Coordinates of C-alpha atoms in Angstrom, one line a residue:
M1 CA -51.4 -82.6 51.4
A2 CA -50.4 -82.9 47.9
M3 CA -53.2 -80.5 46.9
S4 CA -52.1 -78.2 49.6
C5 CA -48.6 -78.4 48.4
S6 CA -49.8 -77.9 44.9
S7 CA -51.9 -75.0 45.9
S8 CA -49.0 -73.6 47.9
S9 CA -46.8 -74.1 44.9
S10 CA -49.3 -72.5 42.6
S11 CA -49.6 -69.6 45.1
V12 CA -45.8 -69.2 45.1
R13 CA -45.7 -69.4 41.3
L14 CA -48.5 -66.8 41.2
R15 CA -46.7 -64.5 43.5
L16 CA -43.4 -64.9 41.6
N17 CA -45.2 -64.1 38.4
L18 CA -46.9 -61.1 39.8
A19 CA -43.8 -59.4 41.0
P20 CA -42.3 -59.0 37.6
S21 CA -45.6 -57.6 36.4
R22 CA -45.5 -55.0 39.1
R23 CA -42.0 -54.1 38.1
R24 CA -42.9 -53.8 34.4
I25 CA -45.8 -51.4 35.3
A26 CA -43.5 -49.2 37.4
A27 CA -40.6 -49.2 35.0
P28 CA -41.8 -46.7 32.3
A29 CA -41.4 -43.8 34.7
N30 CA -37.6 -44.3 34.9
L31 CA -36.9 -46.3 31.8
Q32 CA -35.8 -43.4 29.6
V33 CA -33.6 -42.0 32.3
L34 CA -31.9 -45.4 32.8
R35 CA -31.5 -45.7 29.1
R36 CA -29.8 -42.3 28.8
V37 CA -27.6 -43.1 31.7
G38 CA -26.6 -46.3 30.1
V39 CA -25.9 -44.6 26.7
A40 CA -23.9 -41.9 28.4
A41 CA -21.9 -44.5 30.4
A42 CA -21.3 -46.5 27.2
S43 CA -20.1 -43.4 25.4
I44 CA -17.8 -42.5 28.3
R45 CA -16.4 -46.0 28.3
L46 CA -15.9 -45.8 24.6
R47 CA -14.0 -42.5 24.8
A48 CA -11.9 -43.8 27.6
A49 CA -11.0 -46.9 25.6
R50 CA -10.0 -44.7 22.6
A51 CA -8.0 -42.4 24.8
T52 CA -6.1 -45.2 26.6
G53 CA -6.1 -48.0 24.2
G54 CA -2.8 -47.5 22.3
D55 CA -3.6 -50.2 19.7
A56 CA -7.1 -48.8 18.9
R57 CA -6.3 -45.1 19.0
Q58 CA -7.2 -43.1 15.9
P59 CA -5.7 -39.7 15.0
F60 CA -9.1 -37.8 14.8
D61 CA -11.1 -39.5 17.5
H62 CA -10.3 -36.7 19.9
V63 CA -10.4 -33.0 18.9
P64 CA -8.6 -30.7 21.3
R65 CA -10.6 -27.9 22.8
G66 CA -8.4 -25.2 21.3
V67 CA -9.0 -26.6 17.8
E68 CA -12.8 -26.6 18.4
E69 CA -12.7 -23.0 19.5
V70 CA -10.7 -21.9 16.5
G71 CA -13.2 -23.7 14.3
E72 CA -16.1 -22.0 16.0
M73 CA -14.3 -18.6 15.6
E74 CA -13.8 -19.2 11.9
E75 CA -17.4 -20.0 11.4
D76 CA -18.4 -16.9 13.4
E77 CA -16.0 -14.8 11.3
E78 CA -17.4 -16.2 8.1
R79 CA -20.9 -15.4 9.1
R80 CA -19.7 -11.9 10.1
R81 CA -18.0 -11.4 6.8
R82 CA -21.2 -12.3 4.9
R83 CA -23.3 -9.9 6.9
G84 CA -20.7 -7.2 6.9
L85 CA -18.7 -5.7 9.8
K86 CA -20.2 -3.9 12.8
I87 CA -18.1 -0.7 12.9
A88 CA -18.2 1.9 15.6
V89 CA -17.3 5.3 14.2
V90 CA -16.1 7.4 17.1
G91 CA -16.0 11.0 16.0
F92 CA -19.0 11.7 13.8
G93 CA -18.1 15.1 12.4
N94 CA -17.7 15.9 8.7
Y95 CA -15.1 13.2 8.0
G96 CA -16.9 10.6 10.0
Q97 CA -20.1 11.2 8.1
F98 CA -18.1 11.1 4.8
L99 CA -16.8 7.6 5.6
T100 CA -20.1 6.4 6.9
R101 CA -21.8 6.9 3.6
T102 CA -19.5 4.4 2.0
L103 CA -19.6 2.0 4.9
V104 CA -23.4 1.8 4.9
R105 CA -23.6 1.5 1.1
Q106 CA -21.3 -1.5 1.3
G107 CA -23.6 -3.2 3.8
H108 CA -21.8 -2.7 7.0
T109 CA -23.5 -1.8 10.3
V110 CA -22.4 1.6 11.6
L111 CA -22.6 2.6 15.2
A112 CA -21.8 6.3 15.6
H113 CA -20.7 8.3 18.7
S114 CA -19.5 11.9 19.1
R115 CA -19.4 14.7 21.6
S116 CA -22.1 16.6 19.8
D117 CA -25.5 15.3 19.0
Y118 CA -25.6 13.9 15.4
S119 CA -28.5 11.6 15.9
A120 CA -30.6 13.2 13.1
V121 CA -27.7 13.0 10.7
A122 CA -26.9 9.5 11.6
A123 CA -30.5 8.4 11.0
E124 CA -30.4 10.0 7.5
L125 CA -27.2 8.1 6.7
G126 CA -28.5 4.8 8.0
A127 CA -26.3 4.6 11.1
T128 CA -27.3 4.2 14.8
Y129 CA -26.2 7.0 17.0
F130 CA -25.2 6.7 20.7
T131 CA -24.8 9.6 22.9
D132 CA -23.3 7.5 25.7
A133 CA -20.1 5.5 25.0
H134 CA -21.1 2.8 27.4
D135 CA -24.2 2.0 25.3
L136 CA -22.0 2.0 22.2
V137 CA -19.6 -0.7 23.6
E138 CA -22.4 -2.8 24.8
C139 CA -23.2 -3.5 21.1
H140 CA -19.7 -5.2 20.9
P141 CA -18.6 -3.8 17.5
D142 CA -16.1 -5.7 15.4
V143 CA -14.1 -2.6 14.7
V144 CA -13.7 0.7 16.6
L145 CA -12.7 3.4 14.1
L146 CA -11.3 6.6 15.6
V147 CA -12.2 9.6 13.4
T148 CA -11.2 12.4 15.7
S149 CA -8.9 15.4 15.4
I150 CA -5.3 14.8 16.1
L151 CA -5.5 17.1 19.2
S152 CA -8.5 15.3 20.7
A153 CA -7.5 11.7 19.9
E154 CA -6.0 10.9 23.3
A155 CA -8.8 12.4 25.4
V156 CA -11.5 10.6 23.3
L157 CA -9.7 7.2 23.4
R158 CA -9.3 7.4 27.2
S159 CA -13.0 8.2 27.6
L160 CA -14.1 4.9 26.0
P161 CA -14.8 2.0 28.4
V162 CA -12.7 -0.3 26.4
H163 CA -12.8 -2.9 29.2
R164 CA -16.4 -3.6 28.2
L165 CA -15.5 -4.5 24.6
R166 CA -14.7 -8.0 23.4
R167 CA -11.0 -8.8 24.0
D168 CA -10.3 -9.4 20.3
T169 CA -11.8 -6.0 19.1
L170 CA -10.0 -4.3 16.2
F171 CA -9.1 -0.6 16.7
A172 CA -8.2 1.6 13.7
D173 CA -7.7 5.3 13.2
V174 CA -7.6 7.7 10.2
L175 CA -5.4 10.4 11.7
S176 CA -3.2 12.4 9.4
V177 CA -0.1 11.5 11.5
K178 CA 0.7 7.9 12.3
E179 CA 3.5 7.5 14.9
F180 CA 1.5 9.4 17.5
P181 CA -1.7 7.2 17.3
R182 CA 0.4 4.1 17.0
N183 CA 2.1 4.8 20.3
L184 CA -1.1 5.9 21.9
L185 CA -3.1 2.8 20.9
L186 CA -0.2 0.5 21.9
G187 CA 0.1 2.2 25.3
T188 CA -3.6 2.5 26.1
L189 CA -5.3 -0.6 24.8
P190 CA -5.1 -4.1 26.3
E191 CA -2.6 -6.5 24.6
E192 CA -5.4 -8.7 23.2
F193 CA -6.8 -5.9 21.0
D194 CA -5.8 -5.7 17.3
I195 CA -4.5 -2.4 15.9
I196 CA -4.3 -1.0 12.3
C197 CA -3.2 2.5 11.7
T198 CA -4.5 4.0 8.5
H199 CA -4.6 7.3 6.6
P200 CA -7.0 7.8 3.8
M201 CA -5.2 10.6 2.0
F202 CA -8.4 12.2 0.6
G203 CA -11.5 13.9 1.9
P204 CA -15.0 15.0 0.9
E205 CA -13.6 17.6 -1.6
S206 CA -10.7 15.7 -3.2
A207 CA -12.8 12.5 -3.4
G208 CA -16.0 14.1 -4.7
D209 CA -15.9 11.8 -7.8
G210 CA -15.1 8.7 -5.9
W211 CA -12.1 7.1 -4.1
G212 CA -10.6 5.4 -7.2
G213 CA -6.9 5.8 -7.5
L214 CA -6.5 7.8 -4.3
P215 CA -3.8 6.6 -1.8
F216 CA -4.8 4.7 1.3
V217 CA -1.9 4.2 3.7
F218 CA -2.0 1.5 6.3
D219 CA 0.2 -0.3 8.8
K220 CA -0.9 -3.6 10.5
V221 CA 0.6 -2.6 13.9
R222 CA -0.8 -5.6 15.8
V223 CA -3.1 -8.4 14.4
G224 CA -3.5 -11.6 16.3
D225 CA -2.1 -14.8 14.8
C226 CA -5.5 -16.3 14.3
P227 CA -7.4 -17.0 11.0
A228 CA -10.5 -15.2 12.2
R229 CA -8.7 -12.1 13.3
R230 CA -6.6 -11.9 10.1
A231 CA -9.8 -12.3 8.1
R232 CA -11.4 -9.5 10.0
A233 CA -8.4 -7.2 9.4
E234 CA -8.5 -8.0 5.6
A235 CA -12.3 -7.4 5.6
F236 CA -11.8 -3.9 7.1
L237 CA -9.0 -3.1 4.6
D238 CA -11.2 -4.4 1.8
I239 CA -13.6 -1.6 2.4
F240 CA -11.1 0.8 0.8
A241 CA -9.8 -1.7 -1.8
R242 CA -13.3 -2.2 -3.1
E243 CA -13.6 1.5 -3.8
G244 CA -10.5 1.4 -5.9
C245 CA -8.1 3.1 -3.5
R246 CA -4.4 2.7 -4.2
M247 CA -3.5 0.5 -1.2
V248 CA 0.0 1.5 0.2
E249 CA 1.3 -0.5 3.1
M250 CA 4.2 1.2 5.0
S251 CA 5.4 1.8 8.5
C252 CA 4.0 4.7 10.6
A253 CA 7.5 6.2 10.8
E254 CA 7.9 6.2 7.0
H255 CA 4.5 7.6 6.5
D256 CA 5.3 10.6 8.8
A257 CA 8.5 11.3 6.9
H258 CA 6.6 11.5 3.6
A259 CA 3.6 13.3 5.1
A260 CA 5.7 16.2 6.3
E261 CA 6.4 17.1 2.7
T262 CA 3.1 16.0 1.0
Q263 CA 0.8 17.4 3.7
F264 CA 2.5 19.8 6.1
L265 CA 4.4 21.6 3.4
T266 CA 1.3 22.0 1.3
H267 CA -0.7 23.4 4.2
T268 CA 2.1 25.7 5.2
V269 CA 2.4 27.2 1.7
G270 CA -1.4 27.5 1.4
R271 CA -1.8 29.3 4.8
T272 CA 1.2 31.6 4.0
L273 CA -0.4 32.6 0.7
A274 CA -3.6 33.2 2.6
M275 CA -1.9 35.8 4.7
L276 CA -1.2 37.8 1.5
E277 CA -5.0 38.0 0.9
L278 CA -4.6 37.2 -2.8
Q279 CA -7.6 38.0 -5.0
T280 CA -8.6 37.0 -8.4
T281 CA -7.7 39.4 -11.2
P282 CA -8.8 39.9 -14.9
I283 CA -5.5 38.5 -16.1
N284 CA -5.3 35.3 -14.0
T285 CA -2.8 32.7 -15.2
K286 CA -3.3 29.0 -14.7
G287 CA -0.5 28.9 -12.2
Y288 CA -2.1 31.8 -10.2
E289 CA -5.5 30.0 -10.2
T290 CA -3.7 26.9 -8.9
L291 CA -2.4 29.0 -6.0
L292 CA -5.9 30.4 -5.3
R293 CA -7.3 26.9 -5.2
L294 CA -4.5 25.8 -2.8
V295 CA -5.5 28.6 -0.5
D296 CA -9.1 27.5 -0.6
N297 CA -8.3 23.8 0.0
T298 CA -5.9 24.3 2.9
C299 CA -7.9 27.0 4.7
S300 CA -11.1 25.1 4.5
D301 CA -9.6 22.7 7.0
S302 CA -9.5 23.8 10.6
F303 CA -6.4 25.3 12.1
D304 CA -6.4 22.5 14.6
L305 CA -5.6 20.1 11.8
Y306 CA -2.7 22.2 10.6
N307 CA -1.5 22.6 14.2
G308 CA -1.7 18.8 14.7
L309 CA 0.3 18.2 11.6
F310 CA 3.0 20.4 13.1
M311 CA 2.9 19.3 16.8
Y312 CA 2.5 15.5 16.3
N313 CA 5.0 14.9 13.4
N314 CA 8.6 14.9 14.4
N315 CA 9.6 15.9 10.9
S316 CA 7.6 19.1 10.7
T317 CA 10.1 21.4 12.6
E318 CA 12.9 20.3 10.4
L319 CA 10.8 21.0 7.3
L320 CA 10.0 24.5 8.5
N321 CA 13.7 25.2 9.0
R322 CA 14.4 24.0 5.5
L323 CA 11.6 26.1 4.0
E324 CA 13.0 29.2 5.8
W325 CA 16.5 28.4 4.5
A326 CA 15.1 28.0 0.9
M327 CA 13.3 31.3 1.0
D328 CA 16.4 33.1 2.3
S329 CA 18.5 31.5 -0.4
V330 CA 16.2 32.7 -3.1
K331 CA 16.1 36.2 -1.7
K332 CA 19.9 36.3 -1.4
R333 CA 20.3 35.2 -5.0
L334 CA 17.9 38.0 -6.1
F335 CA 19.5 40.8 -4.1
D336 CA 23.1 39.7 -4.8
G337 CA 22.4 40.5 -8.5
L338 CA 21.7 44.2 -7.7
H339 CA 24.9 46.3 -7.8
D340 CA 25.1 49.7 -6.3
V341 CA 25.1 51.5 -9.6
L342 CA 22.0 49.5 -10.9
R343 CA 20.2 50.3 -7.7
R344 CA 20.9 54.0 -8.1
Q345 CA 19.7 53.8 -11.7
L346 CA 16.4 52.2 -10.7
F347 CA 15.6 54.1 -7.5
E348 CA 17.7 57.4 -7.5
G349 CA 17.4 58.6 -11.1
S350 CA 21.1 58.1 -12.0
P351 CA 22.3 58.0 -15.6
P352 CA 21.8 54.7 -17.3
L353 CA 24.5 52.1 -16.8
D354 CA 25.3 52.1 -20.5
S355 CA 26.0 55.9 -20.6
V356 CA 28.4 55.7 -17.7
S357 CA 30.3 52.9 -19.2
A358 CA 30.5 54.6 -22.6
A359 CA 31.9 57.8 -21.1
A360 CA 34.5 55.9 -19.2
A361 CA 35.6 54.3 -22.5
G362 CA 35.9 57.8 -24.3
S363 CA 33.1 57.4 -26.7
P364 CA 30.3 60.1 -27.0
P365 CA 27.0 59.5 -25.4
D366 CA 24.0 58.6 -27.6
D367 CA 22.5 62.1 -27.6
A368 CA 25.8 64.0 -28.4
P369 CA 26.0 65.9 -31.8
I370 CA 28.0 64.1 -34.5
D371 CA 30.8 65.4 -36.8
G372 CA 31.5 68.6 -34.9
D373 CA 28.0 70.0 -35.3
L374 CA 28.2 71.5 -31.8
D375 CA 31.3 73.6 -32.7
S376 CA 29.8 74.8 -36.0
D377 CA 26.7 76.2 -34.3
N378 CA 28.9 78.1 -31.9
E379 CA 30.9 79.6 -34.7
E380 CA 27.8 80.8 -36.5
E381 CA 26.5 82.5 -33.4
Q382 CA 29.8 84.3 -32.9
S383 CA 30.0 85.5 -36.6
E384 CA 26.6 87.0 -36.3

């Protein structure tokens, strides 16, 4: 009986010992999962304790989600700055190609789009050309740069699928007027987009020797209050600062007031002189050669540009009126100096003004005989 009990007890002990062995053999299949769950649970309990335990709370144990996003955006912007901006040049005509040469040379990625096919030219300049605007925006450029004519700016902007761009995209323009594109961009683009209105006051001809010292006017119309977006705006403006441009920050309204005189007046005088069909002569003066160059420079631009300077600048009509008044004033001053007698002398063969005045004063004219010679001659003739 005792043996039986002992055997039974041994059997029980054996079964009890075997059970854990079976569990140890089966455990490895789920052990890592259980350990991960345990670690995660411990981590959750630790965070909960830090979040709720007033005495143990530390100021930097918990980073708000907004702060994490800002940090990630700053890192992305820093990487973007090091690799250069991705700039979509919308309007790849003569001026768009002119800007692209510098953008590519500085290491920026240029995505080009225009109504005409400039794919071959873009390839030569190191840019990627897109015939479809939808394909362009799929590349999510950092900056969309409008390089269109003033007259076509609105139609081109409205043709872009801006809803497919990133919500923090920066839009900039290089139009020769500024209040019009400012109002257009503010009224068309979503509020999340950044806007900088610029005017590089030079072109392929005037900047043939570089951009150094040439004025670049800009107005930060809307730039988000975020370090990354401010850094991107500065990186875009730095494109022109690096080339030595004279950076001039002013409002769009102030720009247009000045541009009416510096640009519209210049183009008006140049095109007016062109109507005279002036030609070079063997006796050109320096001033005359300056006028001939003015005609060449202004008429080399399209009439659409000149028309845009007139139509989309509120100050242009007033300037034309002032110019007309100035011309009339000069003409009046010239014609008021012509008296009736002087006009007869010049155009009707009347006696000179000095002779008429002398006769009125009782003195002989310049060609009259002196000392009675006329009377002596008559007497001699009579005596013969």
